[in-house]
mmCIF file of C-alpha atoms in Angstrom:
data_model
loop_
_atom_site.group_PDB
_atom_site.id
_atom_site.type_symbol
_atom_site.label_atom_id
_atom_site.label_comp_id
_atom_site.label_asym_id
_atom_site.label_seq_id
_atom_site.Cartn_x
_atom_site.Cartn_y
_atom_site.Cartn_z
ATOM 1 C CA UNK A 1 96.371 98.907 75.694
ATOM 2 C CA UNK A 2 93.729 101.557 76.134
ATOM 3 C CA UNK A 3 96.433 103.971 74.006
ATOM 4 C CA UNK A 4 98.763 103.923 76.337
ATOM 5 C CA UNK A 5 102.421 102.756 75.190
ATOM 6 C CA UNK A 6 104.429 103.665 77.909
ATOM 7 C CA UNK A 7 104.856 101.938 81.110
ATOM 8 C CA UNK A 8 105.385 104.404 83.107
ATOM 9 C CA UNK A 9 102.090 106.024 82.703
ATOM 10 C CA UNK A 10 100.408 102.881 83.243
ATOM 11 C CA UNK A 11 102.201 102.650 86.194
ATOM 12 C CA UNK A 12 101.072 106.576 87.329
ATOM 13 C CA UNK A 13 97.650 105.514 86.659
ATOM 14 C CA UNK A 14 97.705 101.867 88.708
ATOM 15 C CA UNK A 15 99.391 103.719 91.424
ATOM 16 C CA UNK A 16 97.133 106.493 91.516
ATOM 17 C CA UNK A 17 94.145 103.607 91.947
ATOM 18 C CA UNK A 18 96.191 101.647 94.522
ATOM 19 C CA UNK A 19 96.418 105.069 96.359
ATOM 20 C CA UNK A 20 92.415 105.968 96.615
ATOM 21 C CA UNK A 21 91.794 102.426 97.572
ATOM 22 C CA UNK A 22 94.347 102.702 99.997
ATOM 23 C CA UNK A 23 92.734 106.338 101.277
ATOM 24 C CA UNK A 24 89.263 104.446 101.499
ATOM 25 C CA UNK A 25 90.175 101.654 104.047
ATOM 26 C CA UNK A 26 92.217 103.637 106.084
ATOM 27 C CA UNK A 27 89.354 106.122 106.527
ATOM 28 C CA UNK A 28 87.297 103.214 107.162
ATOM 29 C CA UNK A 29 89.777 101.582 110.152
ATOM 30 C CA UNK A 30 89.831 105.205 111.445
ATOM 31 C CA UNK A 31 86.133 106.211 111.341
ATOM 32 C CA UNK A 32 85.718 107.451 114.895
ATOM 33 C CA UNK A 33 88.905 106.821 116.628
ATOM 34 C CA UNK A 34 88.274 110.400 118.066
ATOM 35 C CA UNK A 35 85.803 109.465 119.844
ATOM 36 C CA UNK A 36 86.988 106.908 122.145
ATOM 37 C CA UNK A 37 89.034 109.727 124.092
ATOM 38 C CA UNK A 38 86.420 112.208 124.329
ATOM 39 C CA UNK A 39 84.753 110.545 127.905
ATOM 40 C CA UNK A 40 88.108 110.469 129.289
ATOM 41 C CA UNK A 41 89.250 114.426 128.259
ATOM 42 C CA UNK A 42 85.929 115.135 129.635
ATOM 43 C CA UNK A 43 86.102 113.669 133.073
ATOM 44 C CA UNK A 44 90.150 114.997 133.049
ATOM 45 C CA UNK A 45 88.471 118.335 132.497
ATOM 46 C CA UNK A 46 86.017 118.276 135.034
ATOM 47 C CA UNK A 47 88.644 117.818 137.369
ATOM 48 C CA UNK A 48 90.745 120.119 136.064
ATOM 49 C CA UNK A 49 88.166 123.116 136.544
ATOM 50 C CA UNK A 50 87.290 121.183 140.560
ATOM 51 C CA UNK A 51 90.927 121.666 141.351
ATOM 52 C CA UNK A 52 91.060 125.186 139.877
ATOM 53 C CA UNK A 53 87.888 126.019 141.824
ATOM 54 C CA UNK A 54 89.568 125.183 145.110
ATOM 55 C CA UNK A 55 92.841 126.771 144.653
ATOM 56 C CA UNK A 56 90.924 130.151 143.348
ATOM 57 C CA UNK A 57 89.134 129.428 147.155
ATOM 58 C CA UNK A 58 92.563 128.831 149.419
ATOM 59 C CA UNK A 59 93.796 132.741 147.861
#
């Protein structure tokens, strides 16, 4: 098959296949999971820099 007599080098290249694929849907579950944090770190950082702001004031 193809010139290939050995099964383990089929097996490198069917694995090596299997793995892309595999790559390819889990960047495609993934795609912008970042995201979906990014309103809440803002608003956390907003108050973050409000509370500094006051405690800078009280010293």
């Amino acid at each position: 098959m193809f010139g290939i007599h050995d099964i383990w080098i089929i097996l490198a290249y069917v694995l090596c296949i299997l793995s892309a694929i595999l790559c390819v849907v889990y960047g495609i579950v993934n795609w912008n999971k970042g995201a979906d944090l990014e309103p809440n770190e803002l608003a956390e950082e907003s108050d973050w820099s409000k509370n500094e702001s006051e405690i800078e004031d009280k010293l």
